[in-house]
CSV table of C-alpha atoms (C1' of nucleotides) in Angstrom, one decimal:
chain,number,residue,atom,x,y,z
A,1,MET,CA,0.0,0.2,-0.1
A,2,LYS,CA,0.6,3.6,-1.0
A,3,ARG,CA,1.5,5.8,1.8
A,4,ILE,CA,-0.9,9.0,1.4
A,5,LYS,CA,1.1,11.8,1.2
A,6,ARG,CA,-0.1,15.6,1.6
A,7,ILE,CA,-1.8,17.8,-0.6
A,8,LYS,CA,0.4,19.8,-3.4
A,9,GLY,CA,1.5,23.4,-1.3
A,10,THR,CA,0.1,22.4,1.9
A,11,GLN,CA,2.1,22.1,5.3
A,12,ASP,CA,2.4,19.9,8.6
A,13,ILE,CA,3.7,22.2,11.3
A,14,LEU,CA,5.3,20.5,13.6
A,15,PRO,CA,6.1,21.0,17.3
A,16,GLU,CA,9.1,23.0,17.1
A,17,THR,CA,7.6,25.5,14.4
A,18,SER,CA,3.9,25.8,15.8
A,19,PHE,CA,5.8,27.6,18.6
A,20,LYS,CA,7.2,29.7,16.7
A,21,TRP,CA,3.3,30.1,14.9
A,22,GLN,CA,2.0,30.4,18.3
A,23,TYR,CA,4.5,33.5,19.1
A,24,ILE,CA,3.9,35.7,16.5
A,25,GLU,CA,0.3,34.8,17.2
A,26,ASN,CA,0.4,35.7,20.5
A,27,THR,CA,2.3,39.2,19.7
A,28,VAL,CA,0.0,40.1,16.5
A,29,ARG,CA,-3.2,39.7,19.3
A,30,LYS,CA,-1.7,42.1,21.9
A,31,ILE,CA,-1.1,44.7,19.4
A,32,MET,CA,-4.8,44.1,18.2
A,33,VAL,CA,-5.6,44.9,21.3
A,34,ARG,CA,-3.8,47.8,21.6
A,35,TYR,CA,-5.7,49.1,18.3
A,36,GLY,CA,-9.0,48.0,19.7
A,37,TYR,CA,-9.4,46.0,17.1
A,38,HIS,CA,-11.4,42.8,17.4
A,39,GLU,CA,-11.6,39.2,16.1
A,40,ILE,CA,-13.3,38.0,13.9
A,41,ARG,CA,-14.0,34.3,12.4
A,42,THR,CA,-15.8,33.7,9.7
A,43,PRO,CA,-16.3,30.4,7.6
A,44,MET,CA,-13.5,28.9,6.3
A,45,PHE,CA,-15.8,28.2,2.8
A,46,GLU,CA,-18.1,31.2,1.0
A,47,MET,CA,-20.6,31.3,-1.6
A,48,THR,CA,-18.4,31.9,-4.4
A,49,GLU,CA,-20.3,34.2,-6.0
A,50,LEU,CA,-19.1,36.7,-3.4
A,51,PHE,CA,-15.3,36.4,-4.2
A,52,ALA,CA,-16.3,36.8,-8.1
A,53,ARG,CA,-18.4,39.7,-7.5
A,54,GLY,CA,-16.2,41.1,-4.6
A,55,ILE,CA,-13.0,40.6,-5.3
A,56,GLY,CA,-13.4,41.0,-9.5
A,57,GLN,CA,-14.2,38.3,-12.3
A,58,LEU,CA,-11.1,39.7,-13.9
A,59,THR,CA,-8.7,39.1,-11.4
A,60,ASP,CA,-6.5,36.7,-11.6
A,61,ILE,CA,-7.6,34.8,-8.1
A,62,VAL,CA,-10.7,34.8,-9.4
A,63,SER,CA,-9.9,34.0,-13.1
A,64,LYS,CA,-7.4,30.8,-12.6
A,65,GLU,CA,-6.6,30.2,-9.0
A,66,MET,CA,-9.9,29.7,-7.0
A,67,TYR,CA,-10.5,25.9,-5.1
A,68,THR,CA,-14.4,26.1,-6.1
A,69,PHE,CA,-16.3,22.7,-6.0
A,70,THR,CA,-20.1,21.9,-6.0
A,71,ASP,CA,-21.4,20.7,-3.0
A,72,ARG,CA,-24.4,18.3,-3.0
A,73,SER,CA,-26.9,21.0,-3.2
A,74,LYS,CA,-25.2,21.3,-6.5
A,75,LYS,CA,-24.3,25.4,-4.9
A,76,SER,CA,-21.0,26.4,-5.7
A,77,ILE,CA,-18.9,27.0,-2.8
A,78,THR,CA,-15.5,28.1,-2.9
A,79,LEU,CA,-12.3,28.1,-0.3
A,80,ARG,CA,-11.7,31.6,1.0
A,81,PRO,CA,-8.7,32.8,-1.5
A,82,GLU,CA,-9.1,35.8,1.1
A,83,CYS,CA,-10.9,37.6,4.0
A,84,THR,CA,-12.2,40.7,3.5
A,85,ALA,CA,-15.3,40.2,1.1
A,86,PRO,CA,-16.0,37.3,3.9
A,87,VAL,CA,-15.6,40.3,6.4
A,88,MET,CA,-17.1,42.5,4.6
A,89,ARG,CA,-20.4,39.9,3.9
A,90,ALA,CA,-20.4,39.0,7.6
A,91,TYR,CA,-20.6,42.8,8.4
A,92,LEU,CA,-23.3,43.7,6.5
A,93,GLU,CA,-25.0,40.2,7.3
A,94,ASN,CA,-25.2,41.5,10.8
A,95,ASN,CA,-25.7,44.2,10.3
A,96,LEU,CA,-22.2,45.8,12.2
A,97,GLY,CA,-23.2,49.2,10.9
A,98,GLU,CA,-26.3,49.3,12.7
A,99,ALA,CA,-24.9,48.8,16.3
A,100,ARG,CA,-22.1,51.1,15.6
A,101,PRO,CA,-20.7,53.1,13.0
A,102,VAL,CA,-17.1,52.4,13.4
A,103,GLN,CA,-16.0,48.7,13.6
A,104,LYS,CA,-12.3,47.4,13.9
A,105,LEU,CA,-12.2,43.6,13.1
A,106,TYR,CA,-8.9,41.7,12.4
A,107,TYR,CA,-8.6,37.7,12.1
A,108,ILE,CA,-5.9,35.2,11.9
A,109,SER,CA,-6.9,32.4,9.8
A,110,PRO,CA,-5.8,30.0,6.4
A,111,MET,CA,-6.3,31.1,3.1
A,112,PHE,CA,-7.0,29.1,-0.3
A,113,ARG,CA,-5.5,29.2,-3.9
A,114,GLN,CA,-4.5,26.6,-6.5
A,115,GLU,CA,-1.4,28.0,-7.9
A,116,ASN,CA,1.7,26.4,-8.2
A,117,PRO,CA,3.7,26.6,-4.9
A,118,GLN,CA,7.1,28.0,-5.0
A,119,ALA,CA,9.4,30.0,-1.9
A,120,GLY,CA,6.5,32.0,0.2
A,121,ARG,CA,3.6,30.8,-2.1
A,122,LEU,CA,1.4,28.0,-0.8
A,123,ARG,CA,-2.0,26.8,-1.7
A,124,GLN,CA,-2.7,26.7,1.9
A,125,PHE,CA,-1.2,30.2,3.1
A,126,HIS,CA,-2.0,32.0,6.8
A,127,GLN,CA,-3.3,35.6,7.2
A,128,PHE,CA,-3.7,38.1,10.1
A,129,GLY,CA,-5.7,41.6,8.6
A,130,VAL,CA,-7.9,44.1,9.7
A,131,GLU,CA,-10.7,45.8,8.7
A,132,CYS,CA,-11.6,49.1,9.4
A,133,ILE,CA,-15.7,49.7,8.4
A,134,GLY,CA,-17.2,52.7,8.7
A,135,PRO,CA,-15.1,55.5,8.7
A,136,SER,CA,-14.3,57.4,5.4
A,137,ALA,CA,-11.1,59.5,7.3
A,138,PRO,CA,-7.8,59.3,6.2
A,139,GLU,CA,-6.7,58.5,9.9
A,140,ALA,CA,-8.5,55.3,9.7
A,141,ASP,CA,-6.0,54.5,6.7
A,142,VAL,CA,-3.2,55.2,8.7
A,143,GLU,CA,-4.1,53.8,11.4
A,144,THR,CA,-4.2,50.6,9.6
A,145,ILE,CA,-0.5,51.4,8.1
A,146,LEU,CA,0.6,51.8,11.9
A,147,LEU,CA,-1.0,49.0,13.3
A,148,GLY,CA,0.6,47.0,10.7
A,149,LEU,CA,4.3,48.4,11.4
A,150,ASP,CA,3.9,47.9,15.0
A,151,ILE,CA,3.4,44.3,14.6
A,152,TYR,CA,6.5,43.8,12.2
A,153,GLN,CA,8.1,46.4,15.0
A,154,GLU,CA,7.3,44.4,17.9
A,155,LEU,CA,8.3,41.3,16.5
A,156,GLY,CA,12.0,43.0,15.7
A,157,LEU,CA,11.7,43.0,11.8
A,158,THR,CA,13.7,45.6,10.4
A,159,ASN,CA,14.8,44.9,6.7
A,160,PHE,CA,11.3,46.0,4.9
A,161,THR,CA,9.8,49.2,4.0
A,162,VAL,CA,6.3,50.3,3.1
A,163,LYS,CA,5.0,51.0,-0.4
A,164,ILE,CA,2.7,53.2,-1.0
A,165,ASN,CA,0.0,55.0,-3.6
A,166,SER,CA,-3.5,56.4,-4.0
A,167,VAL,CA,-5.6,54.8,-7.3
A,168,GLY,CA,-8.2,57.6,-6.4
A,169,ASP,CA,-12.1,57.2,-6.7
A,170,ALA,CA,-13.9,56.1,-9.8
A,171,GLU,CA,-14.1,59.2,-11.4
A,172,SER,CA,-10.2,59.4,-10.9
A,173,ARG,CA,-9.9,56.4,-12.2
A,174,ILE,CA,-12.3,57.3,-15.1
A,175,ASN,CA,-9.9,59.8,-16.1
A,176,TYR,CA,-7.1,58.2,-15.2
A,177,LYS,CA,-7.4,54.9,-17.3
A,178,ALA,CA,-8.4,57.4,-20.1
A,179,ARG,CA,-5.1,59.4,-20.3
A,180,LEU,CA,-3.4,55.9,-19.7
A,181,LYS,CA,-4.6,54.7,-22.9
A,182,GLU,CA,-4.4,57.3,-24.9
A,183,PHE,CA,-0.3,57.3,-23.8
A,184,LEU,CA,-0.2,53.7,-24.7
A,185,GLU,CA,-1.9,53.0,-27.5
A,186,PRO,CA,1.1,54.0,-30.1
A,187,HIS,CA,3.0,51.6,-28.4
A,188,LEU,CA,0.7,48.6,-27.8
A,189,THR,CA,2.3,46.6,-30.4
A,190,ARG,CA,5.1,46.0,-28.6
A,191,MET,CA,3.6,45.3,-25.1
A,192,CYS,CA,2.9,41.8,-24.1
A,193,HIS,CA,0.0,39.4,-24.8
A,194,THR,CA,-1.6,40.1,-21.7
A,195,CYS,CA,-0.4,43.9,-21.5
A,196,GLN,CA,-2.5,43.9,-24.5
A,197,GLU,CA,-5.6,42.3,-23.4
A,198,ARG,CA,-5.3,43.9,-20.4
A,199,TYR,CA,-5.7,47.2,-22.3
A,200,ASP,CA,-9.4,46.9,-23.3
A,201,SER,CA,-10.0,44.8,-19.8
A,202,ASN,CA,-8.6,46.8,-17.2
A,203,PRO,CA,-5.6,48.9,-18.0
A,204,MET,CA,-4.3,50.3,-15.0
A,205,ARG,CA,-3.0,46.4,-14.5
A,206,ILE,CA,-0.5,47.0,-17.0
A,207,LEU,CA,1.4,48.9,-14.6
A,208,ASP,CA,1.9,45.9,-13.0
A,209,CYS,CA,3.7,44.3,-15.3
A,210,LYS,CA,6.9,43.0,-15.2
A,211,ASN,CA,8.2,42.7,-19.0
A,212,GLU,CA,11.3,44.6,-19.5
A,213,SER,CA,10.0,46.0,-23.1
A,214,CYS,CA,6.5,46.7,-21.0
A,215,ASN,CA,8.5,48.6,-18.2
A,216,SER,CA,10.6,50.4,-20.9
A,217,ILE,CA,7.5,52.0,-22.3
A,218,LEU,CA,5.8,52.4,-19.3
A,219,SER,CA,8.7,54.4,-17.0
A,220,ASP,CA,7.3,57.9,-19.1
A,221,ALA,CA,3.7,56.8,-18.6
A,222,PRO,CA,1.2,59.5,-16.6
A,223,GLN,CA,1.1,58.5,-13.5
A,224,ILE,CA,-2.4,59.0,-11.5
A,225,ILE,CA,-1.5,61.3,-8.9
A,226,ASP,CA,-1.7,63.5,-11.7
A,227,SER,CA,-5.3,62.4,-12.6
A,228,LEU,CA,-6.7,62.7,-8.6
A,229,THR,CA,-10.4,64.3,-8.2
A,230,THR,CA,-9.9,67.3,-6.0
A,231,ASP,CA,-11.2,64.6,-2.9
A,232,ALA,CA,-9.0,62.1,-4.1
A,233,ARG,CA,-5.8,64.2,-4.2
A,234,GLU,CA,-6.9,66.2,-0.6
A,235,HIS,CA,-6.9,62.1,1.1
A,236,PHE,CA,-4.2,61.0,-0.1
A,237,ASN,CA,-2.2,64.4,1.2
A,238,LYS,CA,-3.6,63.5,4.3
A,239,VAL,CA,-2.8,60.7,4.6
A,240,LEU,CA,1.1,60.5,3.5
A,241,SER,CA,0.7,63.6,6.1
A,242,LEU,CA,0.2,62.0,9.3
A,243,LEU,CA,2.1,59.3,7.6
A,244,ASP,CA,5.2,62.0,8.2
A,245,GLN,CA,4.0,63.0,11.4
A,246,ASN,CA,4.3,59.6,12.9
A,247,GLU,CA,7.6,59.5,11.5
A,248,VAL,CA,6.9,56.3,9.6
A,249,GLU,CA,9.1,56.4,6.5
A,250,TYR,CA,7.8,55.1,3.0
A,251,GLN,CA,8.0,55.2,-0.6
A,252,ILE,CA,5.4,56.6,-3.0
A,253,ASP,CA,5.0,53.8,-6.0
A,254,HIS,CA,3.7,55.4,-9.1
A,255,ARG,CA,3.4,51.8,-10.3
A,256,LEU,CA,1.4,50.5,-7.3
A,257,VAL,CA,-2.0,49.4,-8.3
A,258,ARG,CA,-3.1,46.2,-6.6
A,259,GLY,CA,-4.2,43.0,-7.9
A,260,LEU,CA,-8.0,43.4,-6.4
A,261,ASP,CA,-10.8,45.0,-8.0
A,262,TYR,CA,-12.0,46.7,-5.1
A,263,TYR,CA,-9.6,48.9,-4.0
A,264,THR,CA,-10.7,52.9,-4.3
A,265,PHE,CA,-8.2,55.8,-2.7
A,266,THR,CA,-5.2,54.6,-0.6
A,267,ALA,CA,-2.6,51.6,-1.1
A,268,TYR,CA,0.0,50.1,0.3
A,269,GLU,CA,2.4,47.4,0.6
A,270,PHE,CA,4.7,46.0,3.4
A,271,ILE,CA,7.9,45.1,1.7
A,272,GLY,CA,10.3,42.6,2.9
A,273,GLY,CA,13.7,41.8,2.8
A,274,GLY,CA,15.3,38.8,2.0
A,275,LEU,CA,12.3,36.7,0.9
A,276,GLY,CA,12.7,35.2,-2.9
A,277,ALA,CA,10.6,36.1,-5.4
A,278,GLN,CA,7.7,36.6,-3.3
A,279,ASN,CA,8.6,39.5,-1.7
A,280,ALA,CA,5.3,41.0,-0.4
A,281,LEU,CA,4.7,40.6,3.4
A,282,GLY,CA,1.6,42.3,2.8
A,283,GLY,CA,-1.0,45.0,1.4
A,284,GLY,CA,-4.2,46.5,1.4
A,285,GLY,CA,-5.5,49.8,1.3
A,286,ARG,CA,-9.3,51.4,1.4
A,287,TYR,CA,-12.0,49.8,-0.3
A,288,ASP,CA,-15.3,51.8,-0.4
A,289,LEU,CA,-16.7,50.4,-3.1
A,290,LEU,CA,-16.9,46.4,-2.0
A,291,ALA,CA,-20.0,46.6,-0.2
A,292,GLU,CA,-22.1,47.7,-2.7
A,293,GLU,CA,-20.5,44.8,-4.8
A,294,ILE,CA,-21.7,42.3,-2.6
A,295,GLY,CA,-25.0,44.1,-2.4
A,296,SER,CA,-25.2,46.4,0.2
A,297,LYS,CA,-27.7,49.2,-0.7
A,298,LYS,CA,-26.0,52.4,0.8
A,299,GLN,CA,-21.9,52.8,0.6
A,300,THR,CA,-19.8,51.1,3.2
A,301,CYS,CA,-16.8,52.9,3.9
A,302,ALA,CA,-13.6,50.4,4.8
A,303,VAL,CA,-9.9,49.8,4.7
A,304,GLY,CA,-7.7,47.3,5.5
A,305,PHE,CA,-5.2,45.0,5.0
A,306,ALA,CA,-3.5,40.9,4.7
A,307,ALA,CA,-0.3,40.0,5.6
A,308,GLY,CA,1.0,36.6,5.3
A,309,ILE,CA,2.8,34.7,8.5
A,310,GLU,CA,4.4,32.3,6.4
A,311,ARG,CA,6.2,35.1,4.8
A,312,LEU,CA,6.8,36.9,7.9
A,313,ILE,CA,7.8,33.9,9.2
A,314,MET,CA,10.6,33.3,6.1
A,315,ALA,CA,11.6,36.9,7.1
A,316,MET,CA,11.9,36.4,10.6
A,317,GLU,CA,14.3,33.5,9.8
A,318,GLU,CA,16.6,35.9,7.8
A,319,GLU,CA,17.0,38.0,10.8
A,320,ASN,CA,17.2,34.8,13.7
A,321,LEU,CA,14.3,36.6,15.0
A,322,LEU,CA,12.1,33.3,16.1
A,323,PRO,CA,12.3,31.8,19.6
A,324,GLN,CA,13.5,28.0,20.3
A,325,ILE,CA,11.1,25.7,21.4
A,326,ASN,CA,10.1,26.0,25.0
A,327,SER,CA,9.1,22.6,26.1
A,328,GLY,CA,7.3,24.2,29.6
A,329,ILE,CA,7.9,20.9,31.6
A,330,ASP,CA,8.8,20.7,35.3
A,331,VAL,CA,9.4,17.7,35.9
A,332,PHE,CA,9.6,13.7,34.5
A,333,ILE,CA,8.8,11.8,37.4
A,334,ALA,CA,11.0,8.2,36.8
A,335,THR,CA,9.5,4.7,38.4
A,336,PHE,CA,10.4,1.2,38.1
A,337,GLY,CA,7.3,-0.1,36.8
A,338,GLY,CA,4.6,-2.2,38.8
A,339,GLU,CA,3.8,-0.2,42.1
A,340,THR,CA,6.7,2.7,42.1
A,341,GLN,CA,4.6,3.5,38.4
A,342,ASP,CA,0.7,3.7,39.8
A,343,ALA,CA,2.2,5.8,42.3
A,344,GLY,CA,4.4,8.4,39.9
A,345,PHE,CA,1.5,8.1,37.7
A,346,LYS,CA,-0.7,9.3,40.5
A,347,LEU,CA,1.5,12.0,41.8
A,348,ALA,CA,1.2,13.5,38.4
A,349,ARG,CA,-2.0,14.3,38.3
A,350,THR,CA,-1.8,15.4,41.9
A,351,LEU,CA,0.7,17.8,40.8
A,352,ARG,CA,-0.6,19.0,37.3
A,353,LYS,CA,-3.4,19.7,39.1
A,354,ASN,CA,-1.0,22.2,41.2
A,355,ASP,CA,-0.3,23.9,37.7
A,356,ILE,CA,2.9,22.0,37.6
A,357,SER,CA,4.2,20.3,33.9
A,358,VAL,CA,4.7,16.9,34.3
A,359,HIS,CA,6.0,14.3,32.1
A,360,THR,CA,6.2,10.6,32.6
A,361,GLU,CA,7.5,7.0,31.5
A,362,LEU,CA,4.8,6.0,29.2
A,363,MET,CA,7.3,2.6,27.5
A,364,GLY,CA,8.1,1.2,30.7
A,365,ARG,CA,11.7,1.8,29.9
A,366,SER,CA,15.1,1.6,32.4
A,367,LEU,CA,15.8,4.7,35.2
A,368,LYS,CA,18.6,5.6,32.3
A,369,ALA,CA,16.7,5.4,29.5
A,370,GLN,CA,14.2,8.0,31.5
A,371,MET,CA,16.7,9.9,32.9
A,372,ARG,CA,17.5,10.3,29.1
A,373,GLU,CA,13.8,11.0,28.5
A,374,ALA,CA,13.7,13.6,31.0
A,375,ASN,CA,16.5,15.8,30.0
A,376,ARG,CA,15.6,15.2,26.2
A,377,SER,CA,12.3,17.1,27.0
A,378,GLY,CA,14.1,20.0,28.4
A,379,ALA,CA,12.0,19.0,32.0
A,380,ARG,CA,13.9,21.0,35.0
A,381,PHE,CA,13.6,18.4,37.4
A,382,ALA,CA,13.9,14.5,37.3
A,383,LEU,CA,11.9,13.1,40.6
A,384,ILE,CA,12.6,9.6,41.6
A,385,LEU,CA,10.7,7.2,42.6
A,386,GLY,CA,11.2,3.7,43.9
A,387,GLU,CA,9.6,1.5,46.3
A,388,GLU,CA,11.8,2.7,49.5
A,389,GLU,CA,10.8,6.3,48.4
A,390,ILE,CA,7.2,5.4,48.4
A,391,LYS,CA,7.8,4.0,51.6
A,392,THR,CA,9.6,6.6,53.7
A,393,GLY,CA,7.5,9.8,51.5
A,394,ARG,CA,10.6,11.0,51.0
A,395,ALA,CA,12.1,10.9,47.0
A,396,ALA,CA,15.1,12.1,45.3
A,397,LEU,CA,14.5,15.3,43.1
A,398,LYS,CA,17.5,15.6,40.9
A,399,ASP,CA,17.9,19.6,39.0
A,400,LEU,CA,18.8,19.2,35.6
A,401,LEU,CA,20.1,22.3,34.8
A,402,GLN,CA,22.0,22.5,38.1
A,403,SER,CA,23.0,18.7,38.2
A,404,GLU,CA,22.3,18.8,42.1
A,405,GLN,CA,20.3,16.4,43.6
A,406,LYS,CA,18.7,16.4,46.5
A,407,GLU,CA,15.9,14.5,49.2
A,408,ILE,CA,12.5,15.6,49.8
A,409,ALA,CA,9.9,15.0,51.4
A,410,LEU,CA,6.8,14.1,48.7
A,411,SER,CA,4.4,16.7,50.5
A,412,ASP,CA,6.8,19.6,50.2
A,413,LEU,CA,6.7,19.0,46.3
A,414,VAL,CA,4.7,21.4,44.8
A,415,ASP,CA,6.0,24.0,47.1
A,416,GLU,CA,9.7,22.9,45.9
A,417,ILE,CA,9.1,23.0,42.2
A,418,LEU,CA,7.0,26.2,42.1
A,419,LYS,CA,9.8,27.7,44.3
A,420,THR,CA,12.4,28.0,40.8
A,421,ARG,CA,9.3,29.2,38.9
A,422,GLU,CA,10.1,33.1,40.1
B,1,G,C1',-0.7,26.6,-17.3
B,2,U,C1',4.6,26.8,-18.2
B,3,G,C1',10.3,25.8,-17.8
B,4,G,C1',14.7,24.8,-14.7
B,5,G,C1',17.0,21.8,-10.5
B,6,C,C1',16.6,17.7,-7.5
B,7,G,C1',14.4,12.0,-5.5
B,8,U,C1',19.8,7.1,-1.7
B,9,A,C1',18.7,5.4,6.1
B,10,G,C1',14.7,9.0,10.6
B,11,C,C1',17.3,14.1,9.0
B,12,U,C1',21.7,16.6,6.0
B,13,C,C1',23.8,14.1,2.1
B,14,A,C1',28.7,10.9,-0.1
B,15,G,C1',28.6,7.0,-4.0
B,16,G,C1',34.6,8.8,-11.9
B,17,U,C1',34.2,5.6,-16.9
B,18,G,C1',27.8,0.0,-15.1
B,19,G,C1',29.8,-5.2,-10.9
B,20,U,C1',23.5,-6.0,-6.4
B,21,A,C1',25.2,0.3,-1.0
B,22,G,C1',28.4,4.3,2.7
B,23,A,C1',29.3,9.2,6.2
B,24,G,C1',27.6,12.7,9.8
B,25,C,C1',23.6,14.0,12.8
B,26,G,C1',19.8,10.9,15.8
B,27,C,C1',17.5,6.5,18.0
B,28,C,C1',18.8,1.8,20.8
B,29,A,C1',22.1,-0.7,24.0
B,30,G,C1',26.9,-1.2,27.0
B,31,A,C1',31.0,1.4,29.7
B,32,U,C1',28.3,2.9,34.9
B,33,U,C1',23.4,-4.0,38.2
B,34,G,C1',18.4,3.3,41.2
B,35,U,C1',20.7,8.2,37.5
B,36,G,C1',20.8,12.9,31.8
B,37,G,C1',24.1,16.5,29.3
B,38,C,C1',29.6,14.8,27.6
B,39,U,C1',33.2,10.7,26.1
B,40,C,C1',34.0,5.9,24.2
B,41,U,C1',32.3,1.0,22.4
B,42,G,C1',28.7,-1.7,19.9
B,43,G,C1',24.2,-2.3,17.7
B,44,U,C1',19.3,-0.8,14.8
B,45,G,C1',18.0,0.8,10.3
B,46,G,C1',17.5,0.9,2.7
B,47,C,C1',12.3,-2.7,-2.8
B,48,C,C1',18.8,3.7,-4.0
B,49,G,C1',10.7,7.7,-5.9
B,50,C,C1',7.7,4.4,-9.0
B,51,G,C1',7.0,1.5,-14.1
B,52,G,C1',9.1,-0.4,-18.2
B,53,G,C1',14.1,-1.1,-21.5
B,54,U,C1',19.3,-1.6,-23.1
B,55,U,C1',22.9,-5.4,-20.0
B,56,C,C1',25.8,-11.5,-17.9
B,57,A,C1',25.0,-7.1,-14.4
B,58,A,C1',21.3,-0.5,-13.1
B,59,G,C1',21.2,3.5,-7.6
B,60,U,C1',24.9,3.9,-12.3
B,61,C,C1',22.9,4.8,-19.0
B,62,C,C1',18.0,5.0,-21.9
B,63,C,C1',12.4,6.0,-22.1
B,64,G,C1',8.0,7.4,-19.5
B,65,U,C1',5.6,8.3,-15.1
B,66,C,C1',5.3,10.9,-9.8
B,67,G,C1',6.6,13.4,-6.7
B,68,C,C1',9.3,17.9,-4.3
B,69,U,C1',11.8,22.6,-5.3
B,70,C,C1',12.8,27.4,-7.5
B,71,A,C1',11.5,30.3,-11.2
B,72,C,C1',8.0,32.8,-14.6
B,73,C,C1',2.6,35.1,-14.4
B,74,C,C1',0.4,37.2,-9.9
B,75,C,C1',0.1,37.3,-5.2
B,76,A,C1',0.3,36.8,0.8
RNA sequence: GUGGGCGUAGCUCAGGUGGUAGAGCGCCAGAUUGUGGCUCUGGUGGCCGCGGGUUCAAGUCCCGUCGCUCACCCCA
């Protein structure tokens, strides 16, 4: 029989790695609380239509990367490729906007995209992200950026930059698309295939192209900043001004348009160093049009970002910022089988009820092997419990760190172990 | 979807020109008959990804296939 293997692009997160994940997740939650964000958990799958309409039919995600299947009732279901549309759906469905005008929500959860895996790209990957729903003010945009920066800083990351741009409101974009197309038209024959198609379907995405010949043409292309309406211009200026006031270093990137259809006004990315070809740690922006795309009657302003945890781990590994696993074991109880084993087993339970972490022998091995196991488990102490010890109520407690051993009354054990915690 | 690289012990990897497998680490045991880490000694462990072909003989050559990995498109 052939061994069954995991699905391409998925990962088993083993104990020494899950420890690192916990460290990151704890830090993320801590900073979220500081900024007044609350966790929201939405289902792992949604109606396909949510993403088709919310993210945009022409985006790469929807057109070729979604895990879509038909369930037994013939509904088209999709494993979520991102979480902004689901959060907005939940916000609308639960009338959170009626409860209060500002909802600040965050999530930490797996996403799914059927792409060919490579460094920093998986089919099941994990993101943390925030959605600030309600406010149209540029302060909200900046707050999300600062929040992201604080998480990276708290984790000790230094090798990264912030890129920012404005893609304007609907009117700005109509203006800009016209100017861009006018500029590109004479060069069209020299551009790559996809860009020629984008010229009609979604010209702003051409700015994303990394093809060399397209690139050289684009260096002289008009910039969207010059096509912004007064509102959009003012919004962007205020965002930049707030970033300056808060001493955030950033780069304006006129070619930053981002892949998803729902962005308006501010678009930004956190770019990491030393990550290989996939160097975006996270990205986000404002998306005032999304709510209406998925069926809301009134406009709902919102801004947020999503950040990849696998890429964050890669970046942190690069800078050696991740903690080593700490077993947290206080004591290993070594016994000699038979009655001593039963007594040790019961003692373990008593200690555990007293908030002490205990490891016991489950293989019936020799004392020597048990001591080796105790050492390997990372336990601070080993308690050696034989027949004599059970009779006298006193046992040998060995401090594995100091390599010192003393005899101790079993009744004093809890206090003795807790003492070393301080 | 496309292209490159790689599949040999639990892990990392050696194995000119074909002669049916090795190291380091790990694991187990002993030196120390009730004491870990260090040291020494010994041991366990492999349909050499899978299928076919060439050959007296294939880990090695040829064909196919699957898997992993990096990259392109794009994204986290």
